[in-house]
Short mmCIF file of N, CA and C in Angstrom, two decimals:
data_model
loop_
_atom_site.label_atom_id
_atom_site.label_comp_id
_atom_site.label_asym_id
_atom_site.label_seq_id
_atom_site.Cartn_x
_atom_site.Cartn_y
_atom_site.Cartn_z
N MET R 20 0.84 -1.19 0.00
CA MET R 20 0.00 0.00 0.00
C MET R 20 0.88 1.25 0.00
N SER R 21 0.46 2.26 -0.73
CA SER R 21 1.23 3.49 -0.81
C SER R 21 1.02 4.32 0.45
N GLN R 22 1.88 5.29 0.58
CA GLN R 22 1.81 6.21 1.73
C GLN R 22 0.50 6.99 1.68
N PRO R 23 -0.24 7.05 2.80
CA PRO R 23 -1.48 7.85 2.82
C PRO R 23 -1.20 9.31 2.49
N ARG R 24 -2.19 9.95 1.87
CA ARG R 24 -2.11 11.36 1.48
C ARG R 24 -3.21 12.13 2.20
N PRO R 25 -3.15 13.46 2.19
CA PRO R 25 -4.12 14.26 2.94
C PRO R 25 -5.59 13.98 2.63
N ASP R 26 -5.91 13.60 1.40
CA ASP R 26 -7.30 13.34 1.03
C ASP R 26 -7.74 11.92 1.33
N ASP R 27 -6.84 11.07 1.80
CA ASP R 27 -7.19 9.69 2.14
C ASP R 27 -7.94 9.65 3.46
N GLU R 28 -8.79 8.64 3.59
CA GLU R 28 -9.51 8.45 4.85
C GLU R 28 -8.56 7.95 5.93
N LEU R 29 -8.91 8.24 7.16
CA LEU R 29 -8.07 7.84 8.30
C LEU R 29 -7.92 6.33 8.41
N ARG R 30 -8.88 5.57 7.89
CA ARG R 30 -8.76 4.11 7.96
C ARG R 30 -7.46 3.64 7.30
N ALA R 31 -6.90 4.43 6.37
CA ALA R 31 -5.64 4.09 5.72
C ALA R 31 -4.44 4.33 6.62
N VAL R 32 -4.63 5.16 7.63
CA VAL R 32 -3.53 5.52 8.53
C VAL R 32 -3.53 4.67 9.80
N VAL R 33 -4.69 4.21 10.24
CA VAL R 33 -4.80 3.55 11.54
C VAL R 33 -4.83 2.01 11.45
N GLN R 34 -4.27 1.46 10.42
CA GLN R 34 -4.29 0.01 10.26
C GLN R 34 -3.74 -0.73 11.48
N ARG R 35 -2.71 -0.18 12.09
CA ARG R 35 -2.09 -0.82 13.24
C ARG R 35 -3.01 -0.82 14.47
N GLY R 36 -4.00 0.01 14.45
CA GLY R 36 -4.86 0.11 15.62
C GLY R 36 -4.23 1.03 16.65
N THR R 37 -4.58 0.80 17.88
CA THR R 37 -4.05 1.66 18.92
C THR R 37 -3.88 0.88 20.20
N VAL R 38 -3.12 1.43 21.09
CA VAL R 38 -2.89 0.82 22.39
C VAL R 38 -3.87 1.45 23.36
N THR R 39 -4.53 0.60 24.14
CA THR R 39 -5.51 1.10 25.11
C THR R 39 -5.16 0.62 26.51
N LEU R 40 -5.69 1.33 27.48
CA LEU R 40 -5.54 0.97 28.89
C LEU R 40 -6.89 1.12 29.58
N SER R 41 -7.01 0.47 30.71
CA SER R 41 -8.21 0.67 31.53
C SER R 41 -7.99 1.89 32.41
N PRO R 42 -9.06 2.50 32.89
CA PRO R 42 -8.92 3.66 33.77
C PRO R 42 -8.16 3.34 35.06
N ALA R 43 -8.15 2.07 35.48
CA ALA R 43 -7.50 1.68 36.73
C ALA R 43 -6.00 1.43 36.57
N ALA R 44 -5.47 1.48 35.35
CA ALA R 44 -4.04 1.27 35.14
C ALA R 44 -3.26 2.36 35.87
N THR R 45 -2.15 1.99 36.48
CA THR R 45 -1.32 2.98 37.16
C THR R 45 -0.51 3.77 36.14
N LEU R 46 0.02 4.89 36.58
CA LEU R 46 0.88 5.66 35.69
C LEU R 46 2.13 4.88 35.32
N ARG R 47 2.62 4.04 36.23
CA ARG R 47 3.76 3.19 35.88
C ARG R 47 3.37 2.24 34.75
N ASP R 48 2.19 1.60 34.86
CA ASP R 48 1.71 0.71 33.80
C ASP R 48 1.68 1.46 32.46
N ALA R 49 1.14 2.67 32.49
CA ALA R 49 1.03 3.47 31.28
C ALA R 49 2.41 3.80 30.71
N ALA R 50 3.33 4.20 31.58
CA ALA R 50 4.68 4.54 31.13
C ALA R 50 5.38 3.34 30.52
N VAL R 51 5.21 2.18 31.12
CA VAL R 51 5.83 0.96 30.58
C VAL R 51 5.28 0.65 29.19
N VAL R 52 3.97 0.76 29.04
CA VAL R 52 3.34 0.49 27.75
C VAL R 52 3.80 1.51 26.69
N MET R 53 3.82 2.79 27.06
CA MET R 53 4.24 3.81 26.10
C MET R 53 5.69 3.62 25.68
N GLU R 54 6.54 3.27 26.63
CA GLU R 54 7.95 3.01 26.31
C GLU R 54 8.09 1.80 25.40
N ARG R 55 7.43 0.71 25.76
CA ARG R 55 7.52 -0.53 24.98
C ARG R 55 7.00 -0.35 23.56
N GLU R 56 5.88 0.35 23.42
CA GLU R 56 5.25 0.53 22.11
C GLU R 56 5.78 1.73 21.34
N GLU R 57 6.65 2.52 22.00
CA GLU R 57 7.23 3.72 21.40
C GLU R 57 6.14 4.67 20.91
N ILE R 58 5.22 4.97 21.83
CA ILE R 58 4.12 5.88 21.54
C ILE R 58 4.05 6.97 22.60
N GLY R 59 3.36 8.05 22.29
CA GLY R 59 3.28 9.18 23.21
C GLY R 59 1.96 9.32 23.92
N ALA R 60 1.00 8.43 23.62
CA ALA R 60 -0.30 8.52 24.27
C ALA R 60 -1.04 7.19 24.13
N VAL R 61 -1.93 6.95 25.07
CA VAL R 61 -2.79 5.77 25.01
C VAL R 61 -4.23 6.22 25.22
N VAL R 62 -5.13 5.48 24.59
CA VAL R 62 -6.55 5.74 24.77
C VAL R 62 -7.02 4.93 25.98
N VAL R 63 -7.68 5.60 26.89
CA VAL R 63 -8.26 4.92 28.06
C VAL R 63 -9.69 4.55 27.66
N VAL R 64 -10.01 3.26 27.78
CA VAL R 64 -11.31 2.78 27.30
C VAL R 64 -12.09 2.09 28.41
N VAL R 65 -13.40 2.19 28.26
CA VAL R 65 -14.35 1.46 29.08
C VAL R 65 -15.35 0.85 28.11
N ASP R 66 -15.48 -0.46 28.14
CA ASP R 66 -16.38 -1.17 27.23
C ASP R 66 -16.10 -0.83 25.77
N GLY R 67 -14.82 -0.70 25.41
CA GLY R 67 -14.43 -0.44 24.03
C GLY R 67 -14.62 0.99 23.56
N ARG R 68 -15.10 1.85 24.43
CA ARG R 68 -15.36 3.24 24.07
C ARG R 68 -14.34 4.17 24.72
N VAL R 69 -14.09 5.29 24.07
CA VAL R 69 -13.13 6.27 24.58
C VAL R 69 -13.66 6.87 25.88
N ALA R 70 -12.87 6.71 26.95
CA ALA R 70 -13.20 7.33 28.23
C ALA R 70 -12.24 8.48 28.52
N GLY R 71 -11.06 8.44 27.89
CA GLY R 71 -10.07 9.47 28.12
C GLY R 71 -8.83 9.23 27.28
N LEU R 72 -7.90 10.13 27.39
CA LEU R 72 -6.62 10.04 26.69
C LEU R 72 -5.53 10.36 27.70
N LEU R 73 -4.54 9.49 27.78
CA LEU R 73 -3.41 9.68 28.69
C LEU R 73 -2.16 9.84 27.86
N SER R 74 -1.51 10.99 27.99
CA SER R 74 -0.31 11.26 27.21
C SER R 74 0.92 11.23 28.10
N GLU R 75 2.07 11.19 27.44
CA GLU R 75 3.32 11.25 28.19
C GLU R 75 3.41 12.55 28.97
N ARG R 76 2.82 13.61 28.46
CA ARG R 76 2.80 14.88 29.19
C ARG R 76 2.02 14.76 30.50
N ASP R 77 0.93 13.99 30.47
CA ASP R 77 0.15 13.77 31.69
C ASP R 77 0.98 13.04 32.74
N VAL R 78 1.72 12.04 32.30
CA VAL R 78 2.56 11.27 33.22
C VAL R 78 3.67 12.14 33.79
N VAL R 79 4.34 12.89 32.92
CA VAL R 79 5.42 13.76 33.37
C VAL R 79 4.89 14.82 34.33
N GLY R 80 3.74 15.39 34.04
CA GLY R 80 3.14 16.38 34.92
C GLY R 80 2.85 15.83 36.30
N ALA R 81 2.33 14.60 36.35
CA ALA R 81 2.04 13.96 37.64
C ALA R 81 3.33 13.73 38.43
N VAL R 82 4.37 13.25 37.75
CA VAL R 82 5.65 13.01 38.41
C VAL R 82 6.22 14.33 38.92
N ALA R 83 6.16 15.37 38.10
CA ALA R 83 6.69 16.68 38.50
C ALA R 83 5.95 17.24 39.71
N ASN R 84 4.68 16.85 39.87
CA ASN R 84 3.90 17.30 41.02
C ASN R 84 4.04 16.38 42.23
N GLY R 85 4.98 15.44 42.16
CA GLY R 85 5.26 14.58 43.30
C GLY R 85 4.34 13.38 43.45
N GLU R 86 3.55 13.09 42.42
CA GLU R 86 2.63 11.95 42.50
C GLU R 86 3.42 10.63 42.43
N ASP R 87 2.90 9.60 43.08
CA ASP R 87 3.51 8.27 43.07
C ASP R 87 2.96 7.50 41.88
N VAL R 88 3.83 7.13 40.96
CA VAL R 88 3.39 6.46 39.73
C VAL R 88 2.77 5.09 39.98
N ASP R 89 2.98 4.55 41.17
CA ASP R 89 2.37 3.25 41.50
C ASP R 89 1.02 3.40 42.19
N ASP R 90 0.68 4.60 42.60
CA ASP R 90 -0.61 4.84 43.26
C ASP R 90 -1.61 5.58 42.38
N VAL R 91 -1.12 6.48 41.55
CA VAL R 91 -2.01 7.30 40.72
C VAL R 91 -2.45 6.47 39.51
N ARG R 92 -3.74 6.55 39.22
CA ARG R 92 -4.30 5.78 38.11
C ARG R 92 -4.53 6.68 36.90
N ALA R 93 -4.66 6.06 35.76
CA ALA R 93 -4.89 6.79 34.51
C ALA R 93 -6.09 7.72 34.65
N GLU R 94 -7.16 7.23 35.25
CA GLU R 94 -8.38 8.04 35.37
C GLU R 94 -8.18 9.29 36.23
N ASP R 95 -7.13 9.30 37.05
CA ASP R 95 -6.87 10.44 37.91
C ASP R 95 -6.27 11.64 37.16
N VAL R 96 -5.59 11.39 36.05
CA VAL R 96 -4.89 12.48 35.35
C VAL R 96 -5.20 12.56 33.86
N MET R 97 -5.95 11.63 33.32
CA MET R 97 -6.23 11.61 31.88
C MET R 97 -7.11 12.79 31.46
N ALA R 98 -7.00 13.15 30.20
CA ALA R 98 -7.91 14.13 29.62
C ALA R 98 -9.24 13.43 29.37
N VAL R 99 -10.33 14.07 29.74
CA VAL R 99 -11.64 13.43 29.56
C VAL R 99 -12.47 14.07 28.45
N ASP R 100 -12.17 15.29 28.09
CA ASP R 100 -12.85 15.94 26.96
C ASP R 100 -12.02 15.65 25.71
N VAL R 101 -12.16 14.43 25.21
CA VAL R 101 -11.31 13.95 24.13
C VAL R 101 -11.92 14.24 22.77
N VAL R 102 -11.14 14.89 21.92
CA VAL R 102 -11.53 15.10 20.53
C VAL R 102 -11.25 13.80 19.81
N THR R 103 -12.21 13.33 19.01
CA THR R 103 -12.01 12.12 18.22
C THR R 103 -12.31 12.42 16.75
N ALA R 104 -11.90 11.49 15.90
CA ALA R 104 -12.21 11.56 14.47
C ALA R 104 -12.82 10.22 14.09
N SER R 105 -13.49 10.21 12.97
CA SER R 105 -14.09 8.98 12.44
C SER R 105 -13.17 8.35 11.40
N VAL R 106 -13.25 7.03 11.24
CA VAL R 106 -12.42 6.35 10.24
C VAL R 106 -12.67 6.89 8.84
N GLY R 107 -13.86 7.47 8.59
CA GLY R 107 -14.19 8.02 7.29
C GLY R 107 -13.73 9.45 7.07
N ASP R 108 -13.23 10.10 8.12
CA ASP R 108 -12.68 11.45 7.98
C ASP R 108 -11.37 11.37 7.21
N THR R 109 -11.00 12.46 6.57
CA THR R 109 -9.73 12.47 5.84
C THR R 109 -8.58 12.87 6.76
N VAL R 110 -7.39 12.60 6.30
CA VAL R 110 -6.20 13.02 7.03
C VAL R 110 -6.19 14.53 7.18
N ALA R 111 -6.61 15.25 6.15
CA ALA R 111 -6.66 16.72 6.22
C ALA R 111 -7.65 17.18 7.29
N GLN R 112 -8.80 16.50 7.41
CA GLN R 112 -9.75 16.86 8.46
C GLN R 112 -9.16 16.60 9.84
N ALA R 113 -8.41 15.51 9.97
CA ALA R 113 -7.74 15.22 11.24
C ALA R 113 -6.74 16.30 11.57
N ALA R 114 -6.01 16.76 10.57
CA ALA R 114 -5.03 17.84 10.79
C ALA R 114 -5.73 19.09 11.29
N GLU R 115 -6.85 19.44 10.70
CA GLU R 115 -7.60 20.62 11.14
C GLU R 115 -8.07 20.47 12.59
N ALA R 116 -8.56 19.28 12.94
CA ALA R 116 -9.02 19.04 14.32
C ALA R 116 -7.86 19.13 15.30
N MET R 117 -6.71 18.63 14.90
CA MET R 117 -5.54 18.65 15.77
C MET R 117 -5.05 20.09 15.97
N LEU R 118 -5.05 20.87 14.91
CA LEU R 118 -4.66 22.27 15.02
C LEU R 118 -5.64 23.04 15.89
N ALA R 119 -6.93 22.84 15.65
CA ALA R 119 -7.96 23.57 16.41
C ALA R 119 -7.91 23.23 17.89
N GLY R 120 -7.62 21.96 18.20
CA GLY R 120 -7.60 21.53 19.59
C GLY R 120 -6.24 21.59 20.24
N ASN R 121 -5.21 21.99 19.47
CA ASN R 121 -3.84 22.03 19.96
C ASN R 121 -3.44 20.68 20.57
N ILE R 122 -3.68 19.62 19.79
CA ILE R 122 -3.40 18.26 20.26
C ILE R 122 -2.47 17.53 19.30
N ARG R 123 -1.75 16.56 19.84
CA ARG R 123 -0.80 15.78 19.03
C ARG R 123 -1.25 14.36 18.77
N HIS R 124 -2.29 13.91 19.47
CA HIS R 124 -2.80 12.54 19.31
C HIS R 124 -4.31 12.59 19.19
N LEU R 125 -4.84 11.91 18.19
CA LEU R 125 -6.27 11.97 17.90
C LEU R 125 -6.82 10.55 17.80
N PRO R 126 -7.61 10.11 18.78
CA PRO R 126 -8.24 8.79 18.67
C PRO R 126 -9.20 8.76 17.49
N VAL R 127 -9.21 7.64 16.80
CA VAL R 127 -10.08 7.45 15.65
C VAL R 127 -11.09 6.37 16.02
N VAL R 128 -12.37 6.67 15.77
CA VAL R 128 -13.43 5.74 16.14
C VAL R 128 -14.16 5.25 14.90
N ASP R 129 -14.70 4.05 15.04
CA ASP R 129 -15.57 3.46 14.02
C ASP R 129 -16.90 3.25 14.74
N GLY R 130 -17.81 4.20 14.58
CA GLY R 130 -19.02 4.20 15.39
C GLY R 130 -18.64 4.60 16.80
N ASP R 131 -18.93 3.72 17.77
CA ASP R 131 -18.56 4.00 19.16
C ASP R 131 -17.27 3.30 19.58
N THR R 132 -16.71 2.48 18.70
CA THR R 132 -15.56 1.66 19.04
C THR R 132 -14.25 2.32 18.61
N VAL R 133 -13.23 2.21 19.45
CA VAL R 133 -11.91 2.75 19.12
C VAL R 133 -11.30 1.91 18.00
N ALA R 134 -10.94 2.59 16.90
CA ALA R 134 -10.33 1.91 15.77
C ALA R 134 -8.83 2.12 15.71
N GLY R 135 -8.35 3.20 16.31
CA GLY R 135 -6.93 3.50 16.26
C GLY R 135 -6.65 4.90 16.74
N MET R 136 -5.44 5.33 16.48
CA MET R 136 -5.03 6.68 16.87
C MET R 136 -4.15 7.23 15.76
N VAL R 137 -4.29 8.52 15.52
CA VAL R 137 -3.46 9.23 14.56
C VAL R 137 -2.61 10.22 15.34
N SER R 138 -1.34 10.23 15.05
CA SER R 138 -0.45 11.19 15.70
C SER R 138 -0.11 12.30 14.72
N ILE R 139 0.42 13.37 15.24
CA ILE R 139 0.82 14.47 14.38
C ILE R 139 1.87 14.00 13.37
N ARG R 140 2.68 13.04 13.75
CA ARG R 140 3.68 12.47 12.83
C ARG R 140 3.01 11.80 11.64
N ASP R 141 1.92 11.04 11.89
CA ASP R 141 1.18 10.39 10.81
C ASP R 141 0.65 11.43 9.82
N VAL R 142 0.11 12.50 10.37
CA VAL R 142 -0.47 13.57 9.55
C VAL R 142 0.62 14.25 8.72
N LEU R 143 1.74 14.56 9.34
CA LEU R 143 2.83 15.21 8.61
C LEU R 143 3.37 14.32 7.50
N GLU R 144 3.47 13.02 7.76
CA GLU R 144 3.95 12.10 6.72
C GLU R 144 2.98 12.07 5.54
N ALA R 145 1.68 12.11 5.81
CA ALA R 145 0.70 12.12 4.74
C ALA R 145 0.81 13.41 3.90
N PHE R 146 1.01 14.54 4.57
CA PHE R 146 1.17 15.79 3.82
C PHE R 146 2.47 15.79 3.03
N ARG R 147 3.51 15.20 3.58
CA ARG R 147 4.77 15.11 2.84
C ARG R 147 4.60 14.25 1.61
N ALA R 148 3.88 13.13 1.74
CA ALA R 148 3.63 12.25 0.59
C ALA R 148 2.78 12.96 -0.46
N GLY R 149 1.84 13.79 0.01
CA GLY R 149 0.98 14.54 -0.92
C GLY R 149 1.72 15.62 -1.66
N ALA R 150 2.82 16.09 -1.09
CA ALA R 150 3.60 17.16 -1.72
C ALA R 150 4.61 16.60 -2.72
N GLY R 151 4.88 15.30 -2.62
CA GLY R 151 5.94 14.69 -3.44
C GLY R 151 5.53 14.22 -4.79
#
């Protein structure tokens, strides 16, 4: 498959899916998963639906505030007003949503179910491919 371009649907970008955690996961659990998967954010899910987004910035902020990574749970520090995109949205639409929301990670849903996540890197690569 060729590199996704700005006019392609997000389903072309999120083939790998996304990494999810439960709200009860500790910040250490989240950090281990993010390190292992080489990602900057995880979607926190309840019954397959987006409940929140936990980013590396959230973890670092908690640590900087003296929180214990073995006691604090994802639900304690995650963002709950999560902007999402649909698998049928284009990469360009995702870019606009990310710019408007000042976000670097955008969960992608198929109906109510988490289908994957798009990062700012994915979007930039699609625009680079579209320019070439």
